[in-house]
Amino acid sequence: MTTLLQKRLTLLQQTPDLLTDSLRGIEKEGLRVDRHGRLSMTAHPIGLGSALTHPHITTDYAEALLELITDTHRDVDSLMHALDWVHRLAVDSLGQEAIWNHSMPATLPSEADIQIAWYGTSNSGMLKHVYRRGLAVRYGKAMQCIAGLHYNFSFSSDLWERLDLPGDTPQARQSAGYVGLIRNFVRHNWLLMYLFGASPAVSRDFVGEREHDLQVLDDQTLYLPWATSLRMSDFGYQNKAQSTLKPCYNDLTTFLSRLYDAVTTPWPAYEAIGTHKDGQWTQLNCNLLQIENEYYSTIRPKHTTARGERPITALAERGIQYVEVRCLDIDPFEPCGISAQTARFMDAFLLFCALESSPTFGDDGFCLESANNFQTTVLQGRKPGLLLGQSGIPVPLAQWATQVLDQVQACAGLLAKQTGDDGYLSAVQAQHAKIIDPETTPSARVLEALKGQHSSFHEFGLNMSLQHTRRLAEAGLTDAERAKGAQLRDDSLAAQKALEAETGVTFEEYVARFHEALKAPK
């Protein structure tokens, strides 16, 4: 354990309840499919309310790509109960459909037949829809059907004041603390892909005619023998234009400046497409990124935004409020896509990232070595003797992973002591077993299931998804939960109707005001 980490752990022990004020929330995506595993071609079920205004059930890219959202919670048990509840609520209105519980897609129709999410005719709803039209022409519709799980986390503001951080104000010190956390996360995110990556295989149809180095598992399935997460590799969410964007994680101002440049700088290929075709909007603008959220990264600094406010502006004016971890695959063995054990590990891992020494990444603020380690792990993470780069020195993944887990274990101990939840200790201990035996990782378990059951990826994904959907349906809803769900549904539908009744601003004017709301960070 480093001297600084030990010093900070000792310091935090002097404030016994400091970590009990941490907040965590989950956003989990999942495709709606029929009983044969084919993408649903139906509209977002009215029983789920409005995808535009419902606080817990919305859609991501496609009309059939559900996004289930929890509130923030002060402990993992209540978080997991909330995630289970929103899954049961969604399943209650799906009829004969199921939620595809895997990161890589189910059987997809042709690109033309994948329906982009629809949010109604209000200006805010159309903005979301047109943005997704832009994603379609930039990335293709199939790639946007890949699903993941986002883990949102914040520490108490008081925690950052206990640490020796740069900045003249509490806001500046908190942002500096989160930026340091992000750098350490980037250094060590390969470990999450080894431990929790669960997409080593994909349907042949998804790859299509693209060139690839995947191997054949059966006539319907392609895979890589040591892969942990094809979702996070170039076979998943990819774009050549975005590969030119190198974020700076040395300070918030520079990070925001580069992001601002990306959302204001035209990209020639997108200029060739234009914003309109045959009188219809095709994308919000022709810039490298249409909006900030188009940039795909393993972790994002976040601050809640007011209506009409841009994320860059919120972060520049009010600093970082929380982080959003975006690289977790959906766990196909868990009905809600993540276990309580994984959530507890994430808490301890993020505490480690916050407390460990976090040197800057050099003048440009981008760490190519960390990016290479990440890609090496998603493609070859379980390969025996695999080496990663640690400050220019090749080190065995297993050796480095063990060292990091020992430090995370110390952070878990502090969490357990302050929260009274010993599950933090066992959560980290369980990850040590995966280092000793790679066959116990989710990616290895998926391949073992495919081979042992002589199943294609589609058959495996469908069987698991139907099992989980059946379990959730059988659990059902209590009368109180059903009443709460009905109220949320009705309120969301009414809210969408009210937005659609607003008049006085055309959509073209609304888009112009949206772009004008973007302020250059200072």
Short mmCIF file of C-alpha atoms in Angstrom, two decimals:
data_model
loop_
_atom_site.label_atom_id
_atom_site.label_comp_id
_atom_site.label_asym_id
_atom_site.label_seq_id
_atom_site.Cartn_x
_atom_site.Cartn_y
_atom_site.Cartn_z
CA MET A 1 0.00 0.00 0.00
CA THR A 2 1.31 3.47 -0.90
CA THR A 3 2.12 5.94 1.84
CA LEU A 4 -0.50 8.45 0.65
CA LEU A 5 -3.27 5.85 0.53
CA GLN A 6 -2.45 4.67 4.04
CA LYS A 7 -2.29 8.26 5.29
CA ARG A 8 -5.67 9.11 3.80
CA LEU A 9 -7.34 5.96 5.10
CA THR A 10 -6.06 6.77 8.59
CA LEU A 11 -7.32 10.35 8.21
CA LEU A 12 -10.82 9.26 7.18
CA GLN A 13 -11.05 6.90 10.13
CA GLN A 14 -11.21 9.98 12.34
CA THR A 15 -14.64 10.86 10.88
CA PRO A 16 -16.56 7.62 11.44
CA ASP A 17 -19.67 8.35 9.36
CA LEU A 18 -18.05 10.18 6.44
CA LEU A 19 -18.56 7.38 3.90
CA THR A 20 -22.18 6.76 4.89
CA ASP A 21 -23.13 9.89 2.95
CA SER A 22 -21.88 8.47 -0.35
CA LEU A 23 -24.55 8.10 -3.04
CA ARG A 24 -24.83 5.54 -5.81
CA GLY A 25 -27.33 4.93 -8.62
CA ILE A 26 -27.66 2.66 -11.64
CA GLU A 27 -28.83 3.06 -15.24
CA LYS A 28 -29.29 -0.29 -16.94
CA GLU A 29 -30.09 -0.81 -20.61
CA GLY A 30 -31.82 -3.79 -22.17
CA LEU A 31 -33.49 -4.52 -25.50
CA ARG A 32 -37.12 -5.56 -25.65
CA VAL A 33 -37.33 -8.83 -27.60
CA ASP A 34 -40.02 -11.32 -28.53
CA ARG A 35 -40.04 -14.90 -27.27
CA HIS A 36 -37.71 -15.89 -30.12
CA GLY A 37 -35.15 -13.27 -29.20
CA ARG A 38 -35.94 -10.98 -32.11
CA LEU A 39 -35.87 -7.24 -31.56
CA SER A 40 -39.31 -5.88 -30.74
CA MET A 41 -40.84 -3.82 -33.53
CA THR A 42 -43.55 -2.35 -31.31
CA ALA A 43 -43.73 1.13 -29.83
CA HIS A 44 -42.64 1.81 -26.26
CA PRO A 45 -45.48 0.24 -24.22
CA ILE A 46 -48.00 2.81 -22.96
CA GLY A 47 -48.05 0.93 -19.66
CA LEU A 48 -44.47 2.10 -19.09
CA GLY A 49 -45.47 5.74 -19.35
CA SER A 50 -43.65 8.41 -21.33
CA ALA A 51 -40.08 7.66 -22.34
CA LEU A 52 -39.49 11.43 -22.36
CA THR A 53 -40.58 12.27 -18.82
CA HIS A 54 -40.71 9.06 -16.73
CA PRO A 55 -38.04 9.28 -13.99
CA HIS A 56 -37.23 5.55 -13.98
CA ILE A 57 -38.14 4.02 -17.35
CA THR A 58 -37.01 5.54 -20.62
CA THR A 59 -35.35 4.47 -23.85
CA ASP A 60 -31.78 4.92 -25.04
CA TYR A 61 -31.11 4.81 -28.77
CA ALA A 62 -33.72 2.49 -30.20
CA GLU A 63 -37.44 2.44 -29.49
CA ALA A 64 -36.92 -1.08 -28.15
CA LEU A 65 -33.85 -0.27 -26.02
CA LEU A 66 -35.13 0.22 -22.49
CA GLU A 67 -33.16 2.21 -19.95
CA LEU A 68 -34.10 1.49 -16.34
CA ILE A 69 -32.97 4.10 -13.82
CA THR A 70 -32.79 4.08 -10.04
CA ASP A 71 -32.73 7.05 -7.71
CA THR A 72 -29.51 7.57 -5.77
CA HIS A 73 -29.13 5.58 -2.54
CA ARG A 74 -26.93 5.72 0.53
CA ASP A 75 -26.40 1.94 0.70
CA VAL A 76 -26.11 -0.94 -1.73
CA ASP A 77 -29.05 -2.96 -0.38
CA SER A 78 -31.56 -0.19 -1.02
CA LEU A 79 -29.97 0.43 -4.43
CA MET A 80 -30.40 -3.20 -5.45
CA HIS A 81 -33.98 -3.25 -4.14
CA ALA A 82 -34.75 -0.20 -6.30
CA LEU A 83 -33.14 -1.81 -9.36
CA ASP A 84 -35.14 -4.98 -8.81
CA TRP A 85 -38.35 -2.95 -8.40
CA VAL A 86 -37.93 -1.02 -11.66
CA HIS A 87 -37.22 -4.29 -13.49
CA ARG A 88 -40.37 -5.86 -12.06
CA LEU A 89 -42.33 -2.73 -12.95
CA ALA A 90 -41.10 -2.84 -16.54
CA VAL A 91 -41.73 -6.56 -16.99
CA ASP A 92 -45.28 -6.09 -15.69
CA SER A 93 -46.12 -4.11 -18.85
CA LEU A 94 -44.18 -6.12 -21.43
CA GLY A 95 -46.77 -8.81 -22.10
CA GLN A 96 -45.12 -11.58 -24.11
CA GLU A 97 -41.88 -9.65 -24.55
CA ALA A 98 -38.69 -10.12 -22.54
CA ILE A 99 -35.71 -7.94 -21.61
CA TRP A 100 -32.55 -9.10 -23.39
CA ASN A 101 -30.09 -9.40 -20.51
CA HIS A 102 -26.82 -9.17 -22.39
CA SER A 103 -24.63 -6.34 -23.64
CA MET A 104 -24.33 -7.59 -27.21
CA PRO A 105 -27.60 -7.40 -29.15
CA ALA A 106 -30.29 -9.90 -29.85
CA THR A 107 -31.26 -10.80 -33.41
CA LEU A 108 -31.61 -7.48 -35.19
CA PRO A 109 -33.60 -6.66 -38.33
CA SER A 110 -32.06 -4.74 -41.19
CA GLU A 111 -30.70 -1.29 -40.35
CA ALA A 112 -33.65 0.35 -42.05
CA ASP A 113 -36.10 -1.53 -39.83
CA ILE A 114 -34.49 -0.64 -36.46
CA GLN A 115 -36.77 2.04 -35.07
CA ILE A 116 -35.12 5.10 -33.54
CA ALA A 117 -36.57 6.05 -30.15
CA TRP A 118 -39.57 8.38 -30.36
CA TYR A 119 -40.33 10.92 -27.63
CA GLY A 120 -43.36 12.71 -29.02
CA THR A 121 -43.77 16.02 -30.82
CA SER A 122 -42.58 18.50 -28.17
CA ASN A 123 -39.42 20.43 -28.91
CA SER A 124 -37.49 18.59 -26.18
CA GLY A 125 -38.76 15.25 -27.46
CA MET A 126 -37.83 16.05 -31.04
CA LEU A 127 -34.37 17.19 -29.95
CA LYS A 128 -33.73 13.75 -28.42
CA HIS A 129 -35.09 12.04 -31.53
CA VAL A 130 -33.09 14.09 -34.04
CA TYR A 131 -29.93 13.55 -31.98
CA ARG A 132 -30.53 9.81 -32.41
CA ARG A 133 -31.04 10.27 -36.14
CA GLY A 134 -27.56 11.78 -36.11
CA LEU A 135 -26.18 8.77 -34.27
CA ALA A 136 -27.71 6.54 -36.94
CA VAL A 137 -25.98 8.28 -39.85
CA ARG A 138 -22.69 8.56 -37.95
CA TYR A 139 -22.39 5.11 -36.37
CA GLY A 140 -25.11 2.91 -37.82
CA LYS A 141 -28.18 1.70 -36.00
CA ALA A 142 -26.95 -1.78 -35.04
CA MET A 143 -24.03 -0.45 -33.02
CA GLN A 144 -26.42 1.76 -31.06
CA CYS A 145 -28.29 -1.36 -29.90
CA ILE A 146 -25.34 -2.47 -27.76
CA ALA A 147 -26.33 -2.23 -24.10
CA GLY A 148 -24.44 -1.49 -20.91
CA LEU A 149 -24.80 -0.60 -17.27
CA HIS A 150 -23.79 2.75 -15.80
CA TYR A 151 -22.80 3.10 -12.16
CA ASN A 152 -23.16 6.63 -10.82
CA PHE A 153 -21.32 7.51 -7.62
CA SER A 154 -20.57 10.51 -5.44
CA PHE A 155 -18.78 11.05 -2.16
CA SER A 156 -19.84 13.48 0.53
CA SER A 157 -18.53 16.98 -0.10
CA ASP A 158 -16.94 16.76 3.34
CA LEU A 159 -14.67 13.93 2.18
CA TRP A 160 -12.86 16.14 -0.29
CA GLU A 161 -12.31 18.78 2.41
CA ARG A 162 -10.46 16.19 4.53
CA LEU A 163 -7.90 15.62 1.80
CA ASP A 164 -5.03 17.90 0.84
CA LEU A 165 -6.32 18.97 -2.57
CA PRO A 166 -5.54 22.04 -4.70
CA GLY A 167 -8.10 24.80 -5.10
CA ASP A 168 -9.22 28.04 -3.50
CA THR A 169 -12.83 26.96 -2.88
CA PRO A 170 -14.59 23.78 -1.76
CA GLN A 171 -16.00 23.44 -5.30
CA ALA A 172 -12.55 23.66 -6.85
CA ARG A 173 -11.11 21.15 -4.38
CA GLN A 174 -13.99 18.73 -4.95
CA SER A 175 -13.54 18.92 -8.72
CA ALA A 176 -9.80 18.39 -8.33
CA GLY A 177 -10.53 15.32 -6.21
CA TYR A 178 -12.88 13.86 -8.78
CA VAL A 179 -10.43 14.56 -11.62
CA GLY A 180 -7.77 12.68 -9.65
CA LEU A 181 -10.23 9.84 -9.15
CA ILE A 182 -10.88 9.77 -12.90
CA ARG A 183 -7.15 9.56 -13.69
CA ASN A 184 -6.76 6.59 -11.37
CA PHE A 185 -9.86 5.01 -12.84
CA VAL A 186 -8.37 5.35 -16.32
CA ARG A 187 -5.13 3.79 -15.05
CA HIS A 188 -6.94 0.78 -13.61
CA ASN A 189 -10.13 0.35 -15.64
CA TRP A 190 -8.60 -2.69 -17.33
CA LEU A 191 -9.14 -4.49 -14.01
CA LEU A 192 -12.91 -3.95 -14.22
CA MET A 193 -12.94 -5.48 -17.69
CA TYR A 194 -11.07 -8.53 -16.46
CA LEU A 195 -13.30 -8.98 -13.41
CA PHE A 196 -16.69 -8.09 -14.89
CA GLY A 197 -16.43 -8.20 -18.68
CA ALA A 198 -19.13 -10.57 -19.93
CA SER A 199 -19.21 -10.28 -23.71
CA PRO A 200 -16.54 -12.56 -25.23
CA ALA A 201 -18.87 -13.72 -28.03
CA VAL A 202 -21.30 -12.19 -30.50
CA SER A 203 -23.78 -13.30 -33.12
CA ARG A 204 -22.28 -13.61 -36.58
CA ASP A 205 -25.13 -11.50 -37.98
CA PHE A 206 -24.09 -8.53 -35.82
CA VAL A 207 -20.59 -8.46 -37.31
CA GLY A 208 -21.98 -8.74 -40.82
CA GLU A 209 -19.49 -7.98 -43.58
CA ARG A 210 -17.05 -6.05 -41.39
CA GLU A 211 -13.44 -7.22 -41.43
CA HIS A 212 -12.52 -8.92 -38.16
CA ASP A 213 -10.16 -11.31 -36.41
CA LEU A 214 -12.86 -13.17 -34.51
CA GLN A 215 -12.87 -16.96 -34.43
CA VAL A 216 -15.77 -19.22 -35.26
CA LEU A 217 -17.47 -20.94 -32.34
CA ASP A 218 -20.40 -22.28 -34.36
CA ASP A 219 -22.25 -21.32 -37.53
CA GLN A 220 -24.05 -18.50 -35.66
CA THR A 221 -21.42 -17.36 -33.16
CA LEU A 222 -18.06 -15.59 -33.32
CA TYR A 223 -15.74 -15.09 -30.36
CA LEU A 224 -12.21 -14.56 -29.12
CA PRO A 225 -10.89 -17.24 -26.75
CA TRP A 226 -9.35 -14.85 -24.20
CA ALA A 227 -11.67 -11.86 -24.65
CA THR A 228 -13.49 -10.29 -21.74
CA SER A 229 -15.63 -7.60 -23.40
CA LEU A 230 -16.12 -7.35 -27.15
CA ARG A 231 -18.62 -4.60 -26.34
CA MET A 232 -15.77 -2.33 -25.21
CA SER A 233 -13.50 -3.28 -28.12
CA ASP A 234 -13.50 -2.06 -31.71
CA PHE A 235 -16.16 -4.67 -32.43
CA GLY A 236 -18.49 -2.73 -30.16
CA TYR A 237 -19.00 1.01 -29.90
CA GLN A 238 -16.53 2.53 -32.34
CA ASN A 239 -16.09 5.59 -34.53
CA LYS A 240 -13.03 6.80 -36.43
CA ALA A 241 -13.93 10.45 -35.91
CA GLN A 242 -14.08 10.07 -32.13
CA SER A 243 -10.71 8.30 -32.12
CA THR A 244 -9.16 11.68 -32.91
CA LEU A 245 -10.51 13.15 -29.66
CA LYS A 246 -8.00 12.80 -26.84
CA PRO A 247 -9.50 13.96 -23.52
CA CYS A 248 -7.34 15.71 -20.96
CA TYR A 249 -7.69 14.33 -17.45
CA ASN A 250 -5.17 16.67 -15.81
CA ASP A 251 -7.70 19.34 -14.87
CA LEU A 252 -11.38 20.06 -15.39
CA THR A 253 -10.90 23.27 -17.39
CA THR A 254 -8.75 21.66 -20.06
CA PHE A 255 -11.05 18.62 -20.21
CA LEU A 256 -14.04 20.89 -20.80
CA SER A 257 -12.16 23.01 -23.35
CA ARG A 258 -11.38 19.95 -25.48
CA LEU A 259 -14.95 18.73 -25.19
CA TYR A 260 -16.18 22.21 -26.15
CA ASP A 261 -13.95 22.13 -29.24
CA ALA A 262 -15.42 18.75 -30.19
CA VAL A 263 -19.02 19.97 -30.01
CA THR A 264 -18.27 23.19 -31.93
CA THR A 265 -15.81 22.02 -34.62
CA PRO A 266 -17.27 20.82 -37.95
CA TRP A 267 -16.21 17.37 -39.18
CA PRO A 268 -15.93 17.05 -42.99
CA ALA A 269 -17.71 13.70 -43.26
CA TYR A 270 -20.64 15.02 -41.22
CA GLU A 271 -20.72 18.26 -43.22
CA ALA A 272 -21.16 16.11 -46.32
CA ILE A 273 -24.26 14.60 -44.72
CA GLY A 274 -25.72 17.95 -43.71
CA THR A 275 -28.41 18.65 -41.14
CA HIS A 276 -31.38 18.22 -43.49
CA LYS A 277 -32.43 15.85 -46.22
CA ASP A 278 -35.69 16.04 -48.12
CA GLY A 279 -36.92 18.65 -45.67
CA GLN A 280 -36.25 16.47 -42.60
CA TRP A 281 -33.61 16.87 -39.90
CA THR A 282 -30.80 14.29 -40.16
CA GLN A 283 -28.60 15.47 -37.27
CA LEU A 284 -28.43 18.39 -34.85
CA ASN A 285 -25.24 19.79 -36.40
CA CYS A 286 -22.22 18.74 -38.42
CA ASN A 287 -19.67 18.93 -35.62
CA LEU A 288 -17.37 16.17 -34.40
CA LEU A 289 -19.89 15.65 -31.59
CA GLN A 290 -23.51 16.79 -31.82
CA ILE A 291 -23.71 17.14 -28.03
CA GLU A 292 -21.47 16.36 -25.07
CA ASN A 293 -23.04 12.99 -24.32
CA GLU A 294 -22.08 11.65 -27.73
CA TYR A 295 -18.50 11.27 -26.54
CA TYR A 296 -18.03 7.68 -25.46
CA SER A 297 -15.68 7.08 -22.55
CA THR A 298 -15.31 4.60 -19.72
CA ILE A 299 -16.05 7.28 -17.10
CA ARG A 300 -17.54 10.79 -17.19
CA PRO A 301 -17.50 13.73 -14.78
CA LYS A 302 -21.11 14.84 -14.25
CA HIS A 303 -23.29 17.53 -12.74
CA THR A 304 -27.07 17.61 -12.88
CA THR A 305 -28.35 20.14 -15.40
CA ALA A 306 -31.26 22.54 -15.32
CA ARG A 307 -33.78 22.55 -18.18
CA GLY A 308 -32.01 23.80 -21.29
CA GLU A 309 -28.60 23.85 -19.62
CA ARG A 310 -25.65 22.17 -21.33
CA PRO A 311 -23.44 19.70 -19.42
CA ILE A 312 -20.27 21.68 -20.20
CA THR A 313 -21.83 24.79 -18.69
CA ALA A 314 -23.03 22.98 -15.58
CA LEU A 315 -19.58 21.49 -14.96
CA ALA A 316 -17.76 24.75 -15.67
CA GLU A 317 -19.97 26.81 -13.37
CA ARG A 318 -20.69 24.35 -10.54
CA GLY A 319 -17.94 21.74 -10.75
CA ILE A 320 -18.08 17.95 -10.67
CA GLN A 321 -20.93 16.52 -8.61
CA TYR A 322 -20.46 12.80 -9.31
CA VAL A 323 -18.90 10.35 -11.75
CA GLU A 324 -20.61 8.01 -14.16
CA VAL A 325 -18.84 4.68 -14.76
CA ARG A 326 -19.80 3.50 -18.25
CA CYS A 327 -17.68 0.43 -19.01
CA LEU A 328 -19.55 -2.28 -17.08
CA ASP A 329 -21.06 -5.05 -19.18
CA ILE A 330 -24.46 -6.40 -18.29
CA ASP A 331 -23.96 -9.54 -16.21
CA PRO A 332 -26.07 -12.16 -18.04
CA PHE A 333 -26.16 -14.37 -14.94
CA GLU A 334 -27.88 -11.71 -12.82
CA PRO A 335 -31.61 -10.92 -13.36
CA CYS A 336 -30.97 -7.18 -13.10
CA GLY A 337 -27.60 -7.22 -14.86
CA ILE A 338 -25.44 -6.61 -11.77
CA SER A 339 -25.02 -8.25 -8.37
CA ALA A 340 -24.89 -6.56 -4.98
CA GLN A 341 -21.37 -7.96 -4.68
CA THR A 342 -20.28 -6.13 -7.84
CA ALA A 343 -21.88 -2.91 -6.61
CA ARG A 344 -20.00 -3.15 -3.32
CA PHE A 345 -16.77 -3.76 -5.17
CA MET A 346 -17.41 -0.68 -7.29
CA ASP A 347 -17.81 1.45 -4.15
CA ALA A 348 -14.49 0.19 -2.77
CA PHE A 349 -12.73 0.51 -6.13
CA LEU A 350 -13.89 4.13 -6.54
CA LEU A 351 -12.78 4.92 -2.99
CA PHE A 352 -9.36 3.52 -3.89
CA CYS A 353 -9.29 5.68 -7.02
CA ALA A 354 -10.15 8.75 -4.91
CA LEU A 355 -7.54 8.18 -2.21
CA GLU A 356 -4.58 6.74 -4.11
CA SER A 357 -1.85 9.04 -5.41
CA SER A 358 -2.87 10.31 -8.86
CA PRO A 359 -0.05 11.94 -10.84
CA THR A 360 -1.02 13.87 -13.94
CA PHE A 361 -0.77 12.25 -17.36
CA GLY A 362 1.82 14.54 -18.92
CA ASP A 363 1.39 17.71 -20.94
CA ASP A 364 -1.49 16.48 -23.11
CA GLY A 365 -3.39 14.87 -20.25
CA PHE A 366 -4.00 11.63 -22.17
CA CYS A 367 -2.44 8.31 -21.21
CA LEU A 368 -1.87 6.11 -24.27
CA GLU A 369 -0.44 3.33 -22.10
CA SER A 370 -3.69 3.12 -20.11
CA ALA A 371 -5.75 3.06 -23.30
CA ASN A 372 -3.58 0.23 -24.64
CA ASN A 373 -3.92 -1.72 -21.39
CA PHE A 374 -7.68 -1.40 -21.60
CA GLN A 375 -7.87 -2.64 -25.19
CA THR A 376 -5.43 -5.47 -24.48
CA THR A 377 -7.61 -6.65 -21.59
CA VAL A 378 -10.93 -6.53 -23.41
CA LEU A 379 -9.48 -8.64 -26.23
CA GLN A 380 -7.03 -10.93 -24.39
CA GLY A 381 -7.64 -10.40 -20.67
CA ARG A 382 -7.70 -14.08 -19.69
CA LYS A 383 -4.68 -15.08 -21.78
CA PRO A 384 -2.13 -16.86 -19.55
CA GLY A 385 0.89 -14.71 -18.81
CA LEU A 386 -0.64 -11.58 -20.35
CA LEU A 387 1.53 -8.48 -19.85
CA LEU A 388 0.35 -4.89 -19.40
CA GLY A 389 2.37 -1.70 -19.41
CA GLN A 390 3.03 -0.07 -16.02
CA SER A 391 4.99 3.16 -16.46
CA GLY A 392 6.72 1.65 -19.47
CA ILE A 393 7.56 -1.64 -17.76
CA PRO A 394 5.79 -4.88 -18.81
CA VAL A 395 4.11 -6.53 -15.82
CA PRO A 396 1.89 -9.62 -15.62
CA LEU A 397 -1.80 -8.71 -15.40
CA ALA A 398 -2.30 -11.16 -12.54
CA GLN A 399 0.52 -9.62 -10.51
CA TRP A 400 -0.70 -6.06 -10.97
CA ALA A 401 -4.31 -7.06 -10.34
CA THR A 402 -3.37 -8.68 -7.04
CA GLN A 403 -1.52 -5.55 -5.95
CA VAL A 404 -4.50 -3.33 -6.79
CA LEU A 405 -6.98 -5.65 -5.09
CA ASP A 406 -4.90 -5.58 -1.90
CA GLN A 407 -5.27 -1.79 -1.88
CA VAL A 408 -8.98 -1.96 -2.72
CA GLN A 409 -9.33 -4.44 0.15
CA ALA A 410 -8.03 -1.80 2.56
CA CYS A 411 -10.62 0.65 1.25
CA ALA A 412 -13.30 -2.01 1.61
CA GLY A 413 -12.26 -2.41 5.23
CA LEU A 414 -12.88 1.27 5.91
CA LEU A 415 -16.25 1.09 4.14
CA ALA A 416 -17.22 -1.95 6.17
CA LYS A 417 -16.24 -0.25 9.41
CA GLN A 418 -18.08 3.00 8.69
CA THR A 419 -21.22 1.48 7.17
CA GLY A 420 -21.46 -1.70 9.23
CA ASP A 421 -21.64 -3.70 5.99
CA ASP A 422 -19.14 -6.57 5.99
CA GLY A 423 -20.23 -7.40 2.46
CA TYR A 424 -17.59 -4.94 1.25
CA LEU A 425 -14.82 -7.23 2.48
CA SER A 426 -16.24 -10.39 0.93
CA ALA A 427 -16.91 -8.51 -2.33
CA VAL A 428 -13.20 -7.79 -2.79
CA GLN A 429 -12.15 -11.22 -1.57
CA ALA A 430 -14.33 -12.77 -4.27
CA GLN A 431 -12.38 -10.89 -6.94
CA HIS A 432 -9.09 -12.37 -5.73
CA ALA A 433 -10.48 -15.79 -6.66
CA LYS A 434 -10.94 -14.61 -10.27
CA ILE A 435 -7.26 -13.70 -10.47
CA ILE A 436 -6.26 -17.13 -9.21
CA ASP A 437 -8.70 -18.90 -11.53
CA PRO A 438 -9.65 -16.97 -14.71
CA GLU A 439 -12.29 -19.59 -15.48
CA THR A 440 -14.46 -18.06 -12.74
CA THR A 441 -14.70 -14.69 -14.52
CA PRO A 442 -18.04 -13.86 -16.22
CA SER A 443 -16.46 -13.92 -19.69
CA ALA A 444 -15.08 -17.43 -19.12
CA ARG A 445 -18.41 -18.58 -17.68
CA VAL A 446 -20.21 -17.33 -20.80
CA LEU A 447 -17.88 -19.28 -23.09
CA GLU A 448 -18.15 -22.37 -20.89
CA ALA A 449 -21.94 -22.17 -21.09
CA LEU A 450 -21.86 -21.82 -24.88
CA LYS A 451 -19.54 -24.79 -25.29
CA GLY A 452 -20.99 -26.94 -22.54
CA GLN A 453 -24.58 -26.48 -23.67
CA HIS A 454 -23.65 -26.55 -27.37
CA SER A 455 -25.54 -23.29 -27.64
CA SER A 456 -25.13 -20.42 -30.02
CA PHE A 457 -24.72 -16.99 -28.47
CA HIS A 458 -28.29 -16.21 -29.45
CA GLU A 459 -29.65 -19.37 -27.83
CA PHE A 460 -27.71 -18.75 -24.63
CA GLY A 461 -28.74 -15.10 -24.45
CA LEU A 462 -32.39 -15.92 -25.11
CA ASN A 463 -32.57 -18.73 -22.56
CA MET A 464 -31.00 -16.60 -19.84
CA SER A 465 -33.18 -13.60 -20.68
CA LEU A 466 -36.39 -15.63 -20.62
CA GLN A 467 -35.40 -17.14 -17.27
CA HIS A 468 -34.75 -13.75 -15.74
CA THR A 469 -37.91 -12.21 -17.20
CA ARG A 470 -39.94 -15.14 -15.86
CA ARG A 471 -38.39 -14.76 -12.42
CA LEU A 472 -39.19 -11.05 -12.35
CA ALA A 473 -42.76 -11.65 -13.55
CA GLU A 474 -43.33 -14.32 -10.92
CA ALA A 475 -42.05 -12.00 -8.19
CA GLY A 476 -44.61 -9.47 -9.36
CA LEU A 477 -45.54 -6.21 -7.66
CA THR A 478 -47.15 -5.50 -4.32
CA ASP A 479 -50.30 -3.41 -4.34
CA ALA A 480 -48.31 -0.43 -3.13
CA GLU A 481 -45.65 -0.89 -5.81
CA ARG A 482 -48.28 -1.24 -8.51
CA ALA A 483 -50.03 1.92 -7.33
CA LYS A 484 -46.74 3.82 -7.29
CA GLY A 485 -45.97 2.59 -10.79
CA ALA A 486 -49.37 3.65 -12.07
CA GLN A 487 -48.94 7.12 -10.60
CA LEU A 488 -45.51 7.50 -12.19
CA ARG A 489 -46.91 6.34 -15.52
CA ASP A 490 -49.85 8.75 -15.42
CA ASP A 491 -47.73 11.67 -14.25
CA SER A 492 -45.19 11.08 -17.01
CA LEU A 493 -47.87 10.90 -19.71
CA ALA A 494 -49.42 14.11 -18.40
CA ALA A 495 -46.03 15.82 -18.33
CA GLN A 496 -45.34 14.87 -21.95
CA LYS A 497 -48.79 16.12 -22.97
CA ALA A 498 -48.12 19.44 -21.25
CA LEU A 499 -44.80 19.82 -23.08
CA GLU A 500 -46.49 19.10 -26.39
CA ALA A 501 -49.11 21.77 -25.65
CA GLU A 502 -46.45 24.48 -25.36
CA THR A 503 -46.43 26.87 -28.30
CA GLY A 504 -44.52 29.92 -29.48
CA VAL A 505 -41.14 28.42 -30.37
CA THR A 506 -40.52 26.46 -33.56
CA PHE A 507 -38.24 23.45 -33.48
CA GLU A 508 -35.66 25.31 -35.57
CA GLU A 509 -35.66 28.14 -33.00
CA TYR A 510 -35.46 25.61 -30.17
CA VAL A 511 -32.39 23.94 -31.69
CA ALA A 512 -30.76 27.33 -32.22
CA ARG A 513 -31.34 28.25 -28.57
CA PHE A 514 -29.99 24.86 -27.51
CA HIS A 515 -26.74 25.54 -29.35
CA GLU A 516 -26.59 29.11 -28.06
CA ALA A 517 -26.86 27.83 -24.48
CA LEU A 518 -23.41 26.28 -24.83
CA LYS A 519 -20.87 28.53 -23.16
CA ALA A 520 -17.14 28.29 -23.66
CA PRO A 521 -15.56 27.10 -20.38
CA LYS A 522 -13.34 29.63 -18.61
#
